[in-house]
């Protein structure tokens, strides 16, 4: 590889990360660097980047970053939210590890999750809130179309849960087995699921709400709390259906689907906020949102590369929905 080409690739990363602008022009071409009198031009860099799929994706992501910083700058509330999350994480680690060990363990876990430091984590939390603000704005403006697609693709439904805790799900005690059988008999007798949950469920998060988990869909993280079998079963139940006992995390679970009514779910999700499943269920929606902004490109290759990224992803989206 020649020196100019190597320098070009190195500068590419610097430009995308820092947003460096050209220092001068030669023959109406923007110069970003010179090496032994040999100029490296911005258009050659962009052409090099746009020739590969990963390069085009880099260009799109960088442009998206600039869009977010311009249209949805970080607010004081976002900064405070990020600070609170960082403080909460630190306190959690302090409660689990000694003063001399917690920072090392936190740093290790952050790096295994793709963060270089707690400051990097905080920065990405703020960014995610900016991103959520953009998506929230798009969903509000296109609510009916987005909701129709969400209902079809994310299969939302109202789910309630009963947990019978066990020290070992593979070797329950006699007392645990008796309670499990008692819950089975009560469900079989036709007693109200919510009443059974309130009296018998060991799930402290839902017990007082008669077992209600609210709306469950493909974005829900039930597997993290209850296990993958519970999560997958929840999305298969029809209105009025109760599951058999499901072996899950630290016990057995019963699920009940009270409704899949589209209008009822739509009404509840009408008030779109940063936690709405409507802004997270579809990884392709960002490309639809991006298209609604009028962006002026100074470089034709960049414009064509970003358009290609959008077109390819929306094509994949359309094929998935077939």
PDB file of C-alpha atoms in Angstrom:
ATOM      1  CA  UNK A   1       0.000   0.000   0.000  1.00  0.00           C
ATOM      2  CA  UNK A   2       1.420   3.412  -0.890  1.00  0.00           C
ATOM      3  CA  UNK A   3       2.036   6.077   1.731  1.00  0.00           C
ATOM      4  CA  UNK A   4      -0.704   8.380   0.494  1.00  0.00           C
ATOM      5  CA  UNK A   5      -3.272   5.585   0.647  1.00  0.00           C
ATOM      6  CA  UNK A   6      -2.191   4.620   4.171  1.00  0.00           C
ATOM      7  CA  UNK A   7      -2.347   8.238   5.310  1.00  0.00           C
ATOM      8  CA  UNK A   8      -5.772   8.590   3.720  1.00  0.00           C
ATOM      9  CA  UNK A   9      -7.155   5.642   5.706  1.00  0.00           C
ATOM     10  CA  UNK A  10      -5.675   6.950   8.965  1.00  0.00           C
ATOM     11  CA  UNK A  11      -7.107  10.416   8.456  1.00  0.00           C
ATOM     12  CA  UNK A  12     -10.485   8.913   7.584  1.00  0.00           C
ATOM     13  CA  UNK A  13     -10.977   7.673  11.126  1.00  0.00           C
ATOM     14  CA  UNK A  14      -9.823  11.001  12.558  1.00  0.00           C
ATOM     15  CA  UNK A  15     -12.292  12.903  10.391  1.00  0.00           C
ATOM     16  CA  UNK A  16     -15.226  10.704  11.294  1.00  0.00           C
ATOM     17  CA  UNK A  17     -14.477  10.836  14.992  1.00  0.00           C
ATOM     18  CA  UNK A  18     -13.612  14.493  15.319  1.00  0.00           C
ATOM     19  CA  UNK A  19     -15.444  16.115  12.440  1.00  0.00           C
ATOM     20  CA  UNK A  20     -12.276  17.876  11.244  1.00  0.00           C
ATOM     21  CA  UNK A  21     -12.846  20.267   8.360  1.00  0.00           C
ATOM     22  CA  UNK A  22     -10.622  20.991   5.411  1.00  0.00           C
ATOM     23  CA  UNK A  23      -7.829  23.518   5.934  1.00  0.00           C
ATOM     24  CA  UNK A  24      -7.417  24.728   2.341  1.00  0.00           C
ATOM     25  CA  UNK A  25      -8.509  24.106  -1.215  1.00  0.00           C
ATOM     26  CA  UNK A  26      -6.505  23.300  -4.342  1.00  0.00           C
ATOM     27  CA  UNK A  27      -8.247  23.369  -7.710  1.00  0.00           C
ATOM     28  CA  UNK A  28     -11.553  23.664  -5.870  1.00  0.00           C
ATOM     29  CA  UNK A  29     -10.798  20.470  -3.928  1.00  0.00           C
ATOM     30  CA  UNK A  30     -10.699  20.458  -0.123  1.00  0.00           C
ATOM     31  CA  UNK A  31      -7.338  19.413   1.306  1.00  0.00           C
ATOM     32  CA  UNK A  32      -7.379  17.613   4.659  1.00  0.00           C
ATOM     33  CA  UNK A  33      -3.628  16.816   4.844  1.00  0.00           C
ATOM     34  CA  UNK A  34      -0.354  17.072   2.958  1.00  0.00           C
ATOM     35  CA  UNK A  35       2.524  14.629   2.970  1.00  0.00           C
ATOM     36  CA  UNK A  36       5.833  15.545   1.279  1.00  0.00           C
ATOM     37  CA  UNK A  37       3.987  18.004  -0.917  1.00  0.00           C
ATOM     38  CA  UNK A  38       1.398  15.413  -1.898  1.00  0.00           C
ATOM     39  CA  UNK A  39      -2.135  16.467  -0.930  1.00  0.00           C
ATOM     40  CA  UNK A  40      -4.847  14.233   0.531  1.00  0.00           C
ATOM     41  CA  UNK A  41      -8.226  15.470  -0.669  1.00  0.00           C
ATOM     42  CA  UNK A  42     -11.549  15.173   1.147  1.00  0.00           C
ATOM     43  CA  UNK A  43     -13.322  13.784  -1.919  1.00  0.00           C
ATOM     44  CA  UNK A  44     -10.794  10.976  -2.295  1.00  0.00           C
ATOM     45  CA  UNK A  45     -11.288  10.040   1.349  1.00  0.00           C
ATOM     46  CA  UNK A  46     -15.054  10.011   1.031  1.00  0.00           C
ATOM     47  CA  UNK A  47     -14.835   8.007  -2.186  1.00  0.00           C
ATOM     48  CA  UNK A  48     -12.602   5.492  -0.409  1.00  0.00           C
ATOM     49  CA  UNK A  49     -14.989   5.213   2.523  1.00  0.00           C
ATOM     50  CA  UNK A  50     -18.103   4.914   0.367  1.00  0.00           C
ATOM     51  CA  UNK A  51     -16.659   2.030  -1.627  1.00  0.00           C
ATOM     52  CA  UNK A  52     -17.304  -0.467   1.205  1.00  0.00           C
ATOM     53  CA  UNK A  53     -20.408  -1.361   3.176  1.00  0.00           C
ATOM     54  CA  UNK A  54     -18.705  -0.697   6.516  1.00  0.00           C
ATOM     55  CA  UNK A  55     -17.433   2.654   5.270  1.00  0.00           C
ATOM     56  CA  UNK A  56     -20.888   3.711   4.118  1.00  0.00           C
ATOM     57  CA  UNK A  57     -22.299   2.715   7.500  1.00  0.00           C
ATOM     58  CA  UNK A  58     -19.620   4.839   9.188  1.00  0.00           C
ATOM     59  CA  UNK A  59     -20.636   7.812   7.091  1.00  0.00           C
ATOM     60  CA  UNK A  60     -24.302   7.313   7.933  1.00  0.00           C
ATOM     61  CA  UNK A  61     -23.600   6.973  11.659  1.00  0.00           C
ATOM     62  CA  UNK A  62     -21.416  10.052  11.677  1.00  0.00           C
ATOM     63  CA  UNK A  63     -24.071  12.089   9.875  1.00  0.00           C
ATOM     64  CA  UNK A  64     -26.710  10.764  12.264  1.00  0.00           C
ATOM     65  CA  UNK A  65     -24.518  11.870  15.188  1.00  0.00           C
ATOM     66  CA  UNK A  66     -24.306  15.383  13.764  1.00  0.00           C
ATOM     67  CA  UNK A  67     -28.058  15.449  13.197  1.00  0.00           C
ATOM     68  CA  UNK A  68     -28.708  14.489  16.815  1.00  0.00           C
ATOM     69  CA  UNK A  69     -26.274  17.063  18.185  1.00  0.00           C
ATOM     70  CA  UNK A  70     -27.838  19.742  16.001  1.00  0.00           C
ATOM     71  CA  UNK A  71     -31.554  18.977  16.359  1.00  0.00           C
ATOM     72  CA  UNK A  72     -31.630  17.231  19.741  1.00  0.00           C
ATOM     73  CA  UNK A  73     -28.764  18.625  21.847  1.00  0.00           C
ATOM     74  CA  UNK A  74     -28.230  17.153  25.296  1.00  0.00           C
ATOM     75  CA  UNK A  75     -30.441  18.840  27.878  1.00  0.00           C
ATOM     76  CA  UNK A  76     -29.863  19.371  31.579  1.00  0.00           C
ATOM     77  CA  UNK A  77     -32.430  16.652  32.286  1.00  0.00           C
ATOM     78  CA  UNK A  78     -30.519  14.188  30.071  1.00  0.00           C
ATOM     79  CA  UNK A  79     -27.247  15.022  31.823  1.00  0.00           C
ATOM     80  CA  UNK A  80     -28.849  14.570  35.245  1.00  0.00           C
ATOM     81  CA  UNK A  81     -30.439  11.292  34.137  1.00  0.00           C
ATOM     82  CA  UNK A  82     -27.039  10.003  33.046  1.00  0.00           C
ATOM     83  CA  UNK A  83     -25.438  11.158  36.321  1.00  0.00           C
ATOM     84  CA  UNK A  84     -28.110   9.357  38.337  1.00  0.00           C
ATOM     85  CA  UNK A  85     -27.550   6.147  36.383  1.00  0.00           C
ATOM     86  CA  UNK A  86     -23.795   6.358  36.936  1.00  0.00           C
ATOM     87  CA  UNK A  87     -24.271   7.024  40.659  1.00  0.00           C
ATOM     88  CA  UNK A  88     -26.679   4.092  40.927  1.00  0.00           C
ATOM     89  CA  UNK A  89     -24.190   1.743  39.238  1.00  0.00           C
ATOM     90  CA  UNK A  90     -21.355   2.884  41.473  1.00  0.00           C
ATOM     91  CA  UNK A  91     -23.448   2.427  44.622  1.00  0.00           C
ATOM     92  CA  UNK A  92     -24.432  -1.061  43.481  1.00  0.00           C
ATOM     93  CA  UNK A  93     -20.792  -2.049  43.029  1.00  0.00           C
ATOM     94  CA  UNK A  94     -19.804  -0.462  46.338  1.00  0.00           C
ATOM     95  CA  UNK A  95     -22.415  -2.597  48.078  1.00  0.00           C
ATOM     96  CA  UNK A  96     -21.008  -5.777  46.505  1.00  0.00           C
ATOM     97  CA  UNK A  97     -17.253  -5.189  46.648  1.00  0.00           C
ATOM     98  CA  UNK A  98     -14.717  -3.652  48.991  1.00  0.00           C
ATOM     99  CA  UNK A  99     -13.580  -0.046  48.567  1.00  0.00           C
ATOM    100  CA  UNK A 100     -10.317  -1.212  46.998  1.00  0.00           C
ATOM    101  CA  UNK A 101     -11.959  -3.687  44.620  1.00  0.00           C
ATOM    102  CA  UNK A 102     -15.184  -2.125  43.388  1.00  0.00           C
ATOM    103  CA  UNK A 103     -13.553   0.254  40.884  1.00  0.00           C
ATOM    104  CA  UNK A 104     -11.468  -2.530  39.352  1.00  0.00           C
ATOM    105  CA  UNK A 105     -14.509  -4.790  39.020  1.00  0.00           C
ATOM    106  CA  UNK A 106     -16.628  -1.984  37.583  1.00  0.00           C
ATOM    107  CA  UNK A 107     -13.955  -1.132  35.025  1.00  0.00           C
ATOM    108  CA  UNK A 108     -13.628  -4.803  34.071  1.00  0.00           C
ATOM    109  CA  UNK A 109     -17.381  -5.217  33.589  1.00  0.00           C
ATOM    110  CA  UNK A 110     -17.643  -1.987  31.621  1.00  0.00           C
ATOM    111  CA  UNK A 111     -14.912  -3.079  29.215  1.00  0.00           C
ATOM    112  CA  UNK A 112     -16.546  -6.486  28.733  1.00  0.00           C
ATOM    113  CA  UNK A 113     -19.726  -4.621  27.754  1.00  0.00           C
ATOM    114  CA  UNK A 114     -17.907  -2.436  25.224  1.00  0.00           C
ATOM    115  CA  UNK A 115     -17.320   0.707  27.302  1.00  0.00           C
ATOM    116  CA  UNK A 116     -13.814   2.090  27.812  1.00  0.00           C
ATOM    117  CA  UNK A 117     -14.696   3.756  31.121  1.00  0.00           C
ATOM    118  CA  UNK A 118     -17.578   4.954  33.281  1.00  0.00           C
ATOM    119  CA  UNK A 119     -17.254   8.325  31.534  1.00  0.00           C
ATOM    120  CA  UNK A 120     -17.684   6.571  28.176  1.00  0.00           C
ATOM    121  CA  UNK A 121     -20.770   4.794  29.520  1.00  0.00           C
ATOM    122  CA  UNK A 122     -22.214   8.092  30.710  1.00  0.00           C
ATOM    123  CA  UNK A 123     -21.562   9.714  27.335  1.00  0.00           C
ATOM    124  CA  UNK A 124     -23.410   6.910  25.559  1.00  0.00           C
ATOM    125  CA  UNK A 125     -26.326   7.147  27.968  1.00  0.00           C
ATOM    126  CA  UNK A 126     -26.715  10.820  27.057  1.00  0.00           C
ATOM    127  CA  UNK A 127     -26.443   9.926  23.372  1.00  0.00           C
ATOM    128  CA  UNK A 128     -29.121   7.246  23.727  1.00  0.00           C
ATOM    129  CA  UNK A 129     -31.438   9.830  25.292  1.00  0.00           C
ATOM    130  CA  UNK A 130     -30.824  12.206  22.382  1.00  0.00           C
ATOM    131  CA  UNK A 131     -31.562   9.343  19.993  1.00  0.00           C
ATOM    132  CA  UNK A 132     -34.753   8.483  21.894  1.00  0.00           C
ATOM    133  CA  UNK A 133     -35.860  12.106  21.599  1.00  0.00           C
ATOM    134  CA  UNK A 134     -35.487  11.990  17.817  1.00  0.00           C
ATOM    135  CA  UNK A 135     -37.372   8.708  17.553  1.00  0.00           C
ATOM    136  CA  UNK A 136     -40.091   9.940  19.912  1.00  0.00           C
ATOM    137  CA  UNK A 137     -40.579  12.972  17.681  1.00  0.00           C
ATOM    138  CA  UNK A 138     -40.890  10.749  14.599  1.00  0.00           C
ATOM    139  CA  UNK A 139     -43.348   8.341  16.259  1.00  0.00           C
ATOM    140  CA  UNK A 140     -45.582  11.168  17.438  1.00  0.00           C
ATOM    141  CA  UNK A 141     -45.798  12.578  13.917  1.00  0.00           C
ATOM    142  CA  UNK A 142     -46.494   9.164  12.351  1.00  0.00           C
ATOM    143  CA  UNK A 143     -48.294   7.488  15.237  1.00  0.00           C
ATOM    144  CA  UNK A 144     -51.003   5.575  13.386  1.00  0.00           C
ATOM    145  CA  UNK A 145     -48.662   4.057  10.790  1.00  0.00           C
ATOM    146  CA  UNK A 146     -46.032   3.201  13.398  1.00  0.00           C
ATOM    147  CA  UNK A 147     -48.554   1.653  15.768  1.00  0.00           C
ATOM    148  CA  UNK A 148     -50.108  -0.505  13.029  1.00  0.00           C
ATOM    149  CA  UNK A 149     -46.676  -1.876  12.180  1.00  0.00           C
ATOM    150  CA  UNK A 150     -45.791  -2.312  15.864  1.00  0.00           C
ATOM    151  CA  UNK A 151     -48.977  -4.275  16.526  1.00  0.00           C
ATOM    152  CA  UNK A 152     -48.215  -6.573  13.623  1.00  0.00           C
ATOM    153  CA  UNK A 153     -44.500  -7.078  14.275  1.00  0.00           C
ATOM    154  CA  UNK A 154     -44.177  -6.887  18.084  1.00  0.00           C
ATOM    155  CA  UNK A 155     -47.295  -8.953  18.951  1.00  0.00           C
ATOM    156  CA  UNK A 156     -48.243  -6.944  22.082  1.00  0.00           C
ATOM    157  CA  UNK A 157     -50.651  -8.350  24.681  1.00  0.00           C
ATOM    158  CA  UNK A 158     -51.590  -7.862  28.336  1.00  0.00           C
ATOM    159  CA  UNK A 159     -49.941 -10.505  30.499  1.00  0.00           C
ATOM    160  CA  UNK A 160     -50.212 -11.378  34.196  1.00  0.00           C
ATOM    161  CA  UNK A 161     -47.931 -13.724  36.111  1.00  0.00           C
ATOM    162  CA  UNK A 162     -47.871 -15.967  39.182  1.00  0.00           C
ATOM    163  CA  UNK A 163     -44.585 -17.166  40.616  1.00  0.00           C
ATOM    164  CA  UNK A 164     -44.083 -20.131  42.929  1.00  0.00           C
ATOM    165  CA  UNK A 165     -40.568 -19.743  44.288  1.00  0.00           C
ATOM    166  CA  UNK A 166     -38.230 -22.713  44.707  1.00  0.00           C
ATOM    167  CA  UNK A 167     -34.733 -22.976  46.101  1.00  0.00           C
ATOM    168  CA  UNK A 168     -34.085 -25.542  43.365  1.00  0.00           C
ATOM    169  CA  UNK A 169     -36.544 -25.921  40.506  1.00  0.00           C
ATOM    170  CA  UNK A 170     -35.166 -29.394  39.810  1.00  0.00           C
ATOM    171  CA  UNK A 171     -35.510 -30.562  43.419  1.00  0.00           C
ATOM    172  CA  UNK A 172     -38.442 -28.746  45.066  1.00  0.00           C
ATOM    173  CA  UNK A 173     -39.198 -29.308  48.732  1.00  0.00           C
ATOM    174  CA  UNK A 174     -42.476 -30.893  49.793  1.00  0.00           C
ATOM    175  CA  UNK A 175     -43.754 -27.476  50.884  1.00  0.00           C
ATOM    176  CA  UNK A 176     -42.866 -25.946  47.509  1.00  0.00           C
ATOM    177  CA  UNK A 177     -44.471 -28.820  45.597  1.00  0.00           C
ATOM    178  CA  UNK A 178     -47.640 -28.543  47.695  1.00  0.00           C
ATOM    179  CA  UNK A 179     -47.925 -24.813  46.965  1.00  0.00           C
ATOM    180  CA  UNK A 180     -47.381 -25.395  43.254  1.00  0.00           C
ATOM    181  CA  UNK A 181     -50.130 -28.019  43.228  1.00  0.00           C
ATOM    182  CA  UNK A 182     -52.447 -25.729  45.198  1.00  0.00           C
ATOM    183  CA  UNK A 183     -52.039 -22.960  42.620  1.00  0.00           C
ATOM    184  CA  UNK A 184     -52.682 -25.460  39.812  1.00  0.00           C
ATOM    185  CA  UNK A 185     -55.884 -26.628  41.505  1.00  0.00           C
ATOM    186  CA  UNK A 186     -57.100 -23.072  42.063  1.00  0.00           C
ATOM    187  CA  UNK A 187     -56.520 -22.180  38.412  1.00  0.00           C
ATOM    188  CA  UNK A 188     -58.283 -25.333  37.288  1.00  0.00           C
ATOM    189  CA  UNK A 189     -61.255 -24.477  39.513  1.00  0.00           C
ATOM    190  CA  UNK A 190     -61.752 -21.246  37.584  1.00  0.00           C
ATOM    191  CA  UNK A 191     -60.837 -18.830  40.359  1.00  0.00           C
ATOM    192  CA  UNK A 192     -59.790 -15.376  39.142  1.00  0.00           C
ATOM    193  CA  UNK A 193     -56.127 -15.338  38.074  1.00  0.00           C
ATOM    194  CA  UNK A 194     -55.492 -11.915  39.607  1.00  0.00           C
ATOM    195  CA  UNK A 195     -56.925 -12.939  42.971  1.00  0.00           C
ATOM    196  CA  UNK A 196     -54.719 -16.047  43.034  1.00  0.00           C
ATOM    197  CA  UNK A 197     -51.688 -13.946  42.131  1.00  0.00           C
ATOM    198  CA  UNK A 198     -52.360 -11.479  44.939  1.00  0.00           C
ATOM    199  CA  UNK A 199     -52.702 -14.253  47.511  1.00  0.00           C
ATOM    200  CA  UNK A 200     -50.138 -16.795  46.329  1.00  0.00           C
ATOM    201  CA  UNK A 201     -47.568 -15.261  43.975  1.00  0.00           C
ATOM    202  CA  UNK A 202     -43.985 -14.931  45.193  1.00  0.00           C
ATOM    203  CA  UNK A 203     -43.165 -12.267  42.597  1.00  0.00           C
ATOM    204  CA  UNK A 204     -42.909  -9.109  44.696  1.00  0.00           C
ATOM    205  CA  UNK A 205     -42.827  -6.823  41.653  1.00  0.00           C
ATOM    206  CA  UNK A 206     -46.302  -7.826  40.442  1.00  0.00           C
ATOM    207  CA  UNK A 207     -48.087  -9.412  43.401  1.00  0.00           C
ATOM    208  CA  UNK A 208     -49.833  -6.251  44.608  1.00  0.00           C
ATOM    209  CA  UNK A 209     -50.954  -5.510  41.033  1.00  0.00           C
ATOM    210  CA  UNK A 210     -52.674  -8.922  40.896  1.00  0.00           C
ATOM    211  CA  UNK A 211     -49.806 -10.275  38.826  1.00  0.00           C
ATOM    212  CA  UNK A 212     -50.091  -7.686  36.042  1.00  0.00           C
ATOM    213  CA  UNK A 213     -47.011  -7.171  33.854  1.00  0.00           C
ATOM    214  CA  UNK A 214     -48.889  -4.726  31.648  1.00  0.00           C
ATOM    215  CA  UNK A 215     -48.199  -4.803  27.926  1.00  0.00           C
ATOM    216  CA  UNK A 216     -45.697  -7.475  26.932  1.00  0.00           C
ATOM    217  CA  UNK A 217     -44.178  -7.567  23.441  1.00  0.00           C
ATOM    218  CA  UNK A 218     -41.004  -8.509  21.573  1.00  0.00           C
ATOM    219  CA  UNK A 219     -39.136  -5.619  23.237  1.00  0.00           C
ATOM    220  CA  UNK A 220     -39.913  -6.854  26.746  1.00  0.00           C
ATOM    221  CA  UNK A 221     -37.011  -8.301  28.701  1.00  0.00           C
ATOM    222  CA  UNK A 222     -38.910 -10.999  30.594  1.00  0.00           C
ATOM    223  CA  UNK A 223     -36.133 -13.509  30.012  1.00  0.00           C
ATOM    224  CA  UNK A 224     -33.743 -11.432  32.135  1.00  0.00           C
ATOM    225  CA  UNK A 225     -36.015 -11.769  35.168  1.00  0.00           C
ATOM    226  CA  UNK A 226     -38.053 -14.903  34.625  1.00  0.00           C
ATOM    227  CA  UNK A 227     -36.207 -17.011  32.066  1.00  0.00           C
ATOM    228  CA  UNK A 228     -36.380 -17.579  28.309  1.00  0.00           C
ATOM    229  CA  UNK A 229     -39.231 -20.116  28.419  1.00  0.00           C
ATOM    230  CA  UNK A 230     -41.443 -17.670  30.290  1.00  0.00           C
ATOM    231  CA  UNK A 231     -40.602 -14.905  27.811  1.00  0.00           C
ATOM    232  CA  UNK A 232     -41.334 -17.027  24.738  1.00  0.00           C
ATOM    233  CA  UNK A 233     -44.569 -18.440  26.159  1.00  0.00           C
ATOM    234  CA  UNK A 234     -45.890 -14.952  26.950  1.00  0.00           C
ATOM    235  CA  UNK A 235     -45.874 -14.048  23.256  1.00  0.00           C
ATOM    236  CA  UNK A 236     -47.849 -17.133  22.218  1.00  0.00           C
ATOM    237  CA  UNK A 237     -50.856 -16.824  24.533  1.00  0.00           C
ATOM    238  CA  UNK A 238     -54.187 -15.714  23.124  1.00  0.00           C
ATOM    239  CA  UNK A 239     -56.757 -13.608  24.957  1.00  0.00           C
ATOM    240  CA  UNK A 240     -58.242 -15.527  27.908  1.00  0.00           C
ATOM    241  CA  UNK A 241     -55.581 -18.258  27.817  1.00  0.00           C
ATOM    242  CA  UNK A 242     -53.639 -19.445  30.867  1.00  0.00           C
ATOM    243  CA  UNK A 243     -50.364 -21.305  30.508  1.00  0.00           C
ATOM    244  CA  UNK A 244     -49.298 -24.525  32.164  1.00  0.00           C
ATOM    245  CA  UNK A 245     -46.624 -24.306  34.859  1.00  0.00           C
ATOM    246  CA  UNK A 246     -43.380 -23.071  33.268  1.00  0.00           C
ATOM    247  CA  UNK A 247     -39.973 -23.802  34.763  1.00  0.00           C
ATOM    248  CA  UNK A 248     -38.093 -20.523  35.029  1.00  0.00           C
ATOM    249  CA  UNK A 249     -35.681 -18.504  37.129  1.00  0.00           C
ATOM    250  CA  UNK A 250     -35.909 -19.585  40.791  1.00  0.00           C
ATOM    251  CA  UNK A 251     -39.311 -21.176  40.464  1.00  0.00           C
ATOM    252  CA  UNK A 252     -42.324 -22.112  38.360  1.00  0.00           C
ATOM    253  CA  UNK A 253     -44.558 -19.588  36.635  1.00  0.00           C
ATOM    254  CA  UNK A 254     -48.103 -19.350  35.336  1.00  0.00           C
ATOM    255  CA  UNK A 255     -49.023 -16.755  32.725  1.00  0.00           C
ATOM    256  CA  UNK A 256     -52.398 -15.347  31.774  1.00  0.00           C
ATOM    257  CA  UNK A 257     -53.210 -13.249  28.726  1.00  0.00           C
ATOM    258  CA  UNK A 258     -56.126 -10.943  29.519  1.00  0.00           C
ATOM    259  CA  UNK A 259     -56.288  -9.130  26.180  1.00  0.00           C
ATOM    260  CA  UNK A 260     -54.730  -8.570  22.773  1.00  0.00           C
ATOM    261  CA  UNK A 261     -57.236  -5.857  21.860  1.00  0.00           C
ATOM    262  CA  UNK A 262     -55.605  -3.511  19.347  1.00  0.00           C
ATOM    263  CA  UNK A 263     -57.570  -0.380  20.242  1.00  0.00           C
ATOM    264  CA  UNK A 264     -57.028  -0.848  23.970  1.00  0.00           C
ATOM    265  CA  UNK A 265     -53.270  -1.203  23.497  1.00  0.00           C
ATOM    266  CA  UNK A 266     -53.214   1.736  21.081  1.00  0.00           C
ATOM    267  CA  UNK A 267     -54.964   3.965  23.588  1.00  0.00           C
ATOM    268  CA  UNK A 268     -52.470   3.091  26.326  1.00  0.00           C
ATOM    269  CA  UNK A 269     -49.463   3.762  24.078  1.00  0.00           C
ATOM    270  CA  UNK A 270     -50.830   7.012  22.642  1.00  0.00           C
ATOM    271  CA  UNK A 271     -48.744   9.123  25.034  1.00  0.00           C
ATOM    272  CA  UNK A 272     -45.305   8.445  23.550  1.00  0.00           C
ATOM    273  CA  UNK A 273     -42.350   8.932  25.888  1.00  0.00           C
ATOM    274  CA  UNK A 274     -38.692   7.869  25.921  1.00  0.00           C
ATOM    275  CA  UNK A 275     -39.645   4.461  27.360  1.00  0.00           C
ATOM    276  CA  UNK A 276     -42.279   3.668  24.750  1.00  0.00           C
ATOM    277  CA  UNK A 277     -41.851   0.333  22.961  1.00  0.00           C
ATOM    278  CA  UNK A 278     -42.876   2.144  19.786  1.00  0.00           C
ATOM    279  CA  UNK A 279     -39.431   3.733  19.554  1.00  0.00           C
ATOM    280  CA  UNK A 280     -37.471   0.528  20.142  1.00  0.00           C
ATOM    281  CA  UNK A 281     -39.356  -2.340  18.483  1.00  0.00           C
ATOM    282  CA  UNK A 282     -38.042  -1.638  14.971  1.00  0.00           C
ATOM    283  CA  UNK A 283     -34.298  -1.265  14.379  1.00  0.00           C
ATOM    284  CA  UNK A 284     -34.979  -0.012  10.858  1.00  0.00           C
ATOM    285  CA  UNK A 285     -37.205   2.906  11.851  1.00  0.00           C
ATOM    286  CA  UNK A 286     -34.197   5.187  12.315  1.00  0.00           C
ATOM    287  CA  UNK A 287     -33.750   5.185   8.528  1.00  0.00           C
ATOM    288  CA  UNK A 288     -37.339   6.320   8.001  1.00  0.00           C
ATOM    289  CA  UNK A 289     -36.846   9.032  10.618  1.00  0.00           C
ATOM    290  CA  UNK A 290     -33.550  10.152   9.055  1.00  0.00           C
ATOM    291  CA  UNK A 291     -35.248  10.613   5.674  1.00  0.00           C
ATOM    292  CA  UNK A 292     -37.604  13.236   7.116  1.00  0.00           C
ATOM    293  CA  UNK A 293     -34.738  15.719   7.620  1.00  0.00           C
ATOM    294  CA  UNK A 294     -33.465  17.923   4.828  1.00  0.00           C
ATOM    295  CA  UNK A 295     -29.691  17.548   4.839  1.00  0.00           C
ATOM    296  CA  UNK A 296     -27.409  19.426   2.453  1.00  0.00           C
ATOM    297  CA  UNK A 297     -24.327  17.472   1.371  1.00  0.00           C
ATOM    298  CA  UNK A 298     -21.233  19.209   0.025  1.00  0.00           C
ATOM    299  CA  UNK A 299     -19.879  15.947  -1.363  1.00  0.00           C
ATOM    300  CA  UNK A 300     -21.788  13.874  -3.934  1.00  0.00           C
ATOM    301  CA  UNK A 301     -20.087  10.605  -2.961  1.00  0.00           C
ATOM    302  CA  UNK A 302     -21.142  11.057   0.657  1.00  0.00           C
ATOM    303  CA  UNK A 303     -24.725  11.777  -0.331  1.00  0.00           C
ATOM    304  CA  UNK A 304     -24.891   8.700  -2.564  1.00  0.00           C
ATOM    305  CA  UNK A 305     -23.243   6.491   0.079  1.00  0.00           C
ATOM    306  CA  UNK A 306     -25.712   7.500   2.782  1.00  0.00           C
ATOM    307  CA  UNK A 307     -28.643   7.070   0.384  1.00  0.00           C
ATOM    308  CA  UNK A 308     -27.403   3.562  -0.376  1.00  0.00           C
ATOM    309  CA  UNK A 309     -27.258   2.684   3.317  1.00  0.00           C
ATOM    310  CA  UNK A 310     -30.828   3.909   3.801  1.00  0.00           C
ATOM    311  CA  UNK A 311     -32.161   2.169   0.691  1.00  0.00           C
ATOM    312  CA  UNK A 312     -30.501  -1.147   1.571  1.00  0.00           C
ATOM    313  CA  UNK A 313     -31.829  -1.153   5.116  1.00  0.00           C
ATOM    314  CA  UNK A 314     -35.358  -0.169   4.125  1.00  0.00           C
ATOM    315  CA  UNK A 315     -35.301  -2.906   1.494  1.00  0.00           C
ATOM    316  CA  UNK A 316     -34.381  -5.404   4.219  1.00  0.00           C
ATOM    317  CA  UNK A 317     -37.181  -4.006   6.354  1.00  0.00           C
ATOM    318  CA  UNK A 318     -39.722  -4.475   3.565  1.00  0.00           C
ATOM    319  CA  UNK A 319     -38.548  -8.047   2.922  1.00  0.00           C
ATOM    320  CA  UNK A 320     -38.909  -8.931   6.605  1.00  0.00           C
ATOM    321  CA  UNK A 321     -42.488  -7.678   6.561  1.00  0.00           C
ATOM    322  CA  UNK A 322     -43.416  -9.970   3.689  1.00  0.00           C
TER     323      UNK A 322
END
